[in-house]
PDB file of C-alpha atoms in Angstrom:
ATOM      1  CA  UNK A  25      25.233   9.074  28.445  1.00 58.00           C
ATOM      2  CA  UNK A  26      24.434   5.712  26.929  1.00 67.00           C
ATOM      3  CA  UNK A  27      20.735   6.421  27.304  1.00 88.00           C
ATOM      4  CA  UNK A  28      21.299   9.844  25.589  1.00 89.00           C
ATOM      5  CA  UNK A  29      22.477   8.165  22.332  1.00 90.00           C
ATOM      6  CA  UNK A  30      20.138   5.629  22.298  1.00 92.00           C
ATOM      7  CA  UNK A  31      17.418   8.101  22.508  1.00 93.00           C
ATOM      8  CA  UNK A  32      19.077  10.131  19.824  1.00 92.00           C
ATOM      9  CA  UNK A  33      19.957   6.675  17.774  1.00 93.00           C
ATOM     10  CA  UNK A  34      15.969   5.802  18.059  1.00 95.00           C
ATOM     11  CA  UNK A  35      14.764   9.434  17.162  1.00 93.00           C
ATOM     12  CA  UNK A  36      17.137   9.684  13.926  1.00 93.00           C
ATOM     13  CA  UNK A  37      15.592   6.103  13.103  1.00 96.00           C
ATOM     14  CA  UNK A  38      12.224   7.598  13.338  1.00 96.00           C
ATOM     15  CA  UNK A  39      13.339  10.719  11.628  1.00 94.00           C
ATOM     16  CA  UNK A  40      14.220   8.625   8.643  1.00 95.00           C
ATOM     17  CA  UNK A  41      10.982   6.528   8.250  1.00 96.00           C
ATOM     18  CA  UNK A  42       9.030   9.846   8.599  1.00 95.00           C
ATOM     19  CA  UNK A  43      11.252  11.074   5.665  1.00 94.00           C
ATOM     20  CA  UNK A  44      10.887   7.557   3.644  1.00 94.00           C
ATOM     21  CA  UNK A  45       6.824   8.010   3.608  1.00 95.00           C
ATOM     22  CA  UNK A  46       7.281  11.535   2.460  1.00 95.00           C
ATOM     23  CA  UNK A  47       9.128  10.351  -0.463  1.00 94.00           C
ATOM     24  CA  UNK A  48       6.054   7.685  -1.067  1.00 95.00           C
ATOM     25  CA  UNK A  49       3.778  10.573  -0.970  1.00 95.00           C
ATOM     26  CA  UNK A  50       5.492  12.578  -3.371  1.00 95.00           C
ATOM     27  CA  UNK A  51       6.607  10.257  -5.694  1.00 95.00           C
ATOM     28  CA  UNK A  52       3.145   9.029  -7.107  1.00 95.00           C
ATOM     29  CA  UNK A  53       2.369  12.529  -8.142  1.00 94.00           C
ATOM     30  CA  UNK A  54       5.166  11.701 -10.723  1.00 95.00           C
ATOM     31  CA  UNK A  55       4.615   8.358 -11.801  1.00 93.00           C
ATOM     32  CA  UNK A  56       8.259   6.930 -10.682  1.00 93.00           C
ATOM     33  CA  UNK A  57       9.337   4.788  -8.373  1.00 94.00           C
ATOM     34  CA  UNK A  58      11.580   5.844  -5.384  1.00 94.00           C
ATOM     35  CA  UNK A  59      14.268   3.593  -7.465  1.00 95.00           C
ATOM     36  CA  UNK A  60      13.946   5.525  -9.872  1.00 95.00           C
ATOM     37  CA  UNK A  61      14.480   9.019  -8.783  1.00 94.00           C
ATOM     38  CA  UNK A  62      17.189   7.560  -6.431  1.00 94.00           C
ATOM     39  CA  UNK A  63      19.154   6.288 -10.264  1.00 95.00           C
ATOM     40  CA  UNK A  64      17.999   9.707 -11.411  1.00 95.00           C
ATOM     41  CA  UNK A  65      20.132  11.263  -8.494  1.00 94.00           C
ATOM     42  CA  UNK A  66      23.103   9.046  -9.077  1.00 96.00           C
ATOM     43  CA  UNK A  67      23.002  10.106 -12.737  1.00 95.00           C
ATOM     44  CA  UNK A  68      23.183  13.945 -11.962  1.00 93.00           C
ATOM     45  CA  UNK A  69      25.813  12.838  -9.526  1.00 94.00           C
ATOM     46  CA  UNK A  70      27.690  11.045 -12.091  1.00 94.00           C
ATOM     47  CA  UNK A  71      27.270  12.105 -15.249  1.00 88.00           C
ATOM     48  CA  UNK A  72      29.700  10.231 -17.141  1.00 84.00           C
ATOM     49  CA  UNK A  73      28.644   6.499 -15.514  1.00 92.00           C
ATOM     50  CA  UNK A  74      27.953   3.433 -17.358  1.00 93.00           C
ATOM     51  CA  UNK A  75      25.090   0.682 -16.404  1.00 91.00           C
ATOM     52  CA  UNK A  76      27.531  -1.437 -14.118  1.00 91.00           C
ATOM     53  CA  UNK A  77      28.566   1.748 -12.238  1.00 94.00           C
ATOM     54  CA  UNK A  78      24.651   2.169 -11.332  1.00 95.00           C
ATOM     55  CA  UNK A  79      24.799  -1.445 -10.499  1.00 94.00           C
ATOM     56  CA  UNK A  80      27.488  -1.542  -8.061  1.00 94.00           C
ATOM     57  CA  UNK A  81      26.172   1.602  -6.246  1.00 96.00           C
ATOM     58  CA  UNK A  82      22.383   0.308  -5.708  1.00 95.00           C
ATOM     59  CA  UNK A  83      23.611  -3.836  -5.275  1.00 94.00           C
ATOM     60  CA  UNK A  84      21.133  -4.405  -8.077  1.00 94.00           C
ATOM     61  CA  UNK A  85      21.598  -7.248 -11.008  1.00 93.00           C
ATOM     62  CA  UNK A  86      22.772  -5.633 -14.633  1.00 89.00           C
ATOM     63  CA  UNK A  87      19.460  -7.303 -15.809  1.00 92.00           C
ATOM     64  CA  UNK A  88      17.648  -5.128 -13.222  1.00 94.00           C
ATOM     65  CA  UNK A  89      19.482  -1.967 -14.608  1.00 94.00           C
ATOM     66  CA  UNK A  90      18.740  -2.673 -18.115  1.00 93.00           C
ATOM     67  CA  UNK A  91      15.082  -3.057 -17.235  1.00 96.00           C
ATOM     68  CA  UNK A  92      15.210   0.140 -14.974  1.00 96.00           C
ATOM     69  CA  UNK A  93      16.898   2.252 -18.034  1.00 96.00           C
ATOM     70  CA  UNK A  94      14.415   0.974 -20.318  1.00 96.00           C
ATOM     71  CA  UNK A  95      11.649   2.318 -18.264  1.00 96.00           C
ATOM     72  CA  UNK A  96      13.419   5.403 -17.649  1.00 97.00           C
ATOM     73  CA  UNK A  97      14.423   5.587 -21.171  1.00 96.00           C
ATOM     74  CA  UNK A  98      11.181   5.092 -22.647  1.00 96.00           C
ATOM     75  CA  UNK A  99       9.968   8.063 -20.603  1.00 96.00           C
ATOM     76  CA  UNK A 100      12.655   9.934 -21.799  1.00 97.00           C
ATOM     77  CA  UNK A 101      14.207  10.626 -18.603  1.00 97.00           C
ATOM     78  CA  UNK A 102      17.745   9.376 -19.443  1.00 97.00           C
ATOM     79  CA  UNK A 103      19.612   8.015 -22.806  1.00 95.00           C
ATOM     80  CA  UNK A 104      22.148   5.928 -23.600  1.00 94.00           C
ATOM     81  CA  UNK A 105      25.189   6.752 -25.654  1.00 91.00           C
ATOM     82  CA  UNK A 106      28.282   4.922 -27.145  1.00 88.00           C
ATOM     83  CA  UNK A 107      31.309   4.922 -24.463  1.00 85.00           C
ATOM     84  CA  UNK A 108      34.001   6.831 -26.344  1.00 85.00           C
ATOM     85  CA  UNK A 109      36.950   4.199 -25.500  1.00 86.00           C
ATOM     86  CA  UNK A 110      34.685   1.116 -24.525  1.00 81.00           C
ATOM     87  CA  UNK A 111      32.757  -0.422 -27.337  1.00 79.00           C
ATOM     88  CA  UNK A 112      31.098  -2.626 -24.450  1.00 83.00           C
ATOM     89  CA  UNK A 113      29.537  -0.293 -22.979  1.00 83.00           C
ATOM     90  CA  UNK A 114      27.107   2.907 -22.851  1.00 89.00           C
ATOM     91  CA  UNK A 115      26.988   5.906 -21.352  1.00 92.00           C
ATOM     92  CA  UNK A 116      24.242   6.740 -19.422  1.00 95.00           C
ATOM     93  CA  UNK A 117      22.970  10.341 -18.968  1.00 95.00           C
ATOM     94  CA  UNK A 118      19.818  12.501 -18.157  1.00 95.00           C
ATOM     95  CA  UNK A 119      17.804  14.232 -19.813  1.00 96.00           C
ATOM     96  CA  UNK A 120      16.999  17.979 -19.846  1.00 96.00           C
ATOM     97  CA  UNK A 121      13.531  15.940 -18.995  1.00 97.00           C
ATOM     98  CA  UNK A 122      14.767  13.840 -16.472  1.00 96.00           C
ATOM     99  CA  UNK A 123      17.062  16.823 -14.488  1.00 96.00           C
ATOM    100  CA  UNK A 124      13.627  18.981 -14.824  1.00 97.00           C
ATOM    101  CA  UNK A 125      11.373  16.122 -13.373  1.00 97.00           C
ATOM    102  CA  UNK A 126      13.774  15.733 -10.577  1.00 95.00           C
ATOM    103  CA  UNK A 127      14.141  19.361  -9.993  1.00 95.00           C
ATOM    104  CA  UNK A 128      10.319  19.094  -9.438  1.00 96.00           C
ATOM    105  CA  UNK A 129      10.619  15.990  -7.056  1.00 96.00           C
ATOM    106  CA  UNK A 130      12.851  17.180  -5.089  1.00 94.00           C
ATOM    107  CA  UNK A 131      10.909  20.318  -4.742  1.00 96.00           C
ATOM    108  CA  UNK A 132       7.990  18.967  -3.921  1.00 96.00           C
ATOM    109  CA  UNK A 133      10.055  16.577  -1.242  1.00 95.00           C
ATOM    110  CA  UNK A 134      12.006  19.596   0.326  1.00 95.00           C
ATOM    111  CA  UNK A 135       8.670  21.024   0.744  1.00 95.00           C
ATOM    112  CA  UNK A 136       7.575  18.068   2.735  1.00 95.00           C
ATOM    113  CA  UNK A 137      10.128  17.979   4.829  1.00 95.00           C
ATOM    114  CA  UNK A 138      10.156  21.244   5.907  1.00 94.00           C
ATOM    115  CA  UNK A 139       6.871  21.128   7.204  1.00 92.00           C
ATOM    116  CA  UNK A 140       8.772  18.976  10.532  1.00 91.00           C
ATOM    117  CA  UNK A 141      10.335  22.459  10.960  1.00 92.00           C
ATOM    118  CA  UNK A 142       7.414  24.933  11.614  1.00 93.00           C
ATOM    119  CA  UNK A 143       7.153  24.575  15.477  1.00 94.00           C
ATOM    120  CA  UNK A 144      10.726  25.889  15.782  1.00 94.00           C
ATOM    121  CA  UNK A 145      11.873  29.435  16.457  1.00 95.00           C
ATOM    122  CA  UNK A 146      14.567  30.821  14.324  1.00 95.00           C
ATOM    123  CA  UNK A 147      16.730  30.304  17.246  1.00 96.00           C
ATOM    124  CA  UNK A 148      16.202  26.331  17.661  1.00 95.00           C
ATOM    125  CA  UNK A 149      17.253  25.852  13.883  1.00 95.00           C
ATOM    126  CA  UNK A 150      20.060  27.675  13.837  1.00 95.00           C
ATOM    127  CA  UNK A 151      21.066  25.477  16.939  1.00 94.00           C
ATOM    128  CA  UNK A 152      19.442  22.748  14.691  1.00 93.00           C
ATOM    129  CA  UNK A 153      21.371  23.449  11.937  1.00 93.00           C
ATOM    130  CA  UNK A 154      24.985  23.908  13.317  1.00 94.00           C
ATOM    131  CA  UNK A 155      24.645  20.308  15.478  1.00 93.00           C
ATOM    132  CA  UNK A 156      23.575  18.727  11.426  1.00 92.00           C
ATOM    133  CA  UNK A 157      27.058  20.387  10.175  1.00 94.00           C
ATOM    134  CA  UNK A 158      28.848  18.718  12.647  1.00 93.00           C
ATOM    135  CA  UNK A 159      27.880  15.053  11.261  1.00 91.00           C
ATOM    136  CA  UNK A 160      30.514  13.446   9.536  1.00 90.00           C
ATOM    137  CA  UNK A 161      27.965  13.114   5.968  1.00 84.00           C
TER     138      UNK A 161
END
């Protein structure tokens, strides 16, 4: 048993890197970095967040956010609004740009990924599929 979940620990290790450099294929297409699109995420996530709540999810400085929402900003991907209660602080929120460009990334991604399905019958990703429910994600 113990050698059944290390094999399994090992091969969802490898699963993940193999996933990783898909996203570094895809991304350059794009022009954004993989911290980027992984902000972008958190802000369709969380649409009502402020800088320090992007912060505290990615472990980054505020300085590093500020930069990061410039960038992001200046490409018109997110903006920045007044808080209505805190005059400290700013909303941040995507775009119609931004949600487009990572409707398109994730597309592309997805489409990547998919391609570690082909060898399987219908059969082996159903079973496939109903062992991935079954993780506590």
């Amino acid at each position: 048993m113990e050698n059944d979940q290390e094999l399994i620990t090992t091969k969802f290790r490898e699963i993940k890197n193999v996933i990783s450099s898909y996203l570094m294929q895809v991304l350059p297409h794009f022009h954004i970095t993989p911290i980027m699109m992984y902000v972008m995420e958190f802000l369709r996530k969380h649409p009502e967040c402020i800088a320090v709540d992007i912060s505290n999810e990615f472990g980054l400085t505020r300085g590093a956010i500020t930069q990061l929402l410039d960038k992001l900003e200046l490409q018109g991907l997110v903006i920045r609004k007044p808080h209505p209660t805190s005059r400290r602080s700013q909303l941040v929120q995507m775009t119609d740009k931004g949600n487009e460009l990572i409707i398109n990334i994730l597309a592309a991604y997805n489409n990547k990924i998919e391609q570690l399905f082909t060898p399987y019958s219908k059969e082996e990703l159903a079973s496939l599929k109903q062992l991935l429910e079954k993780l506590p994600l």
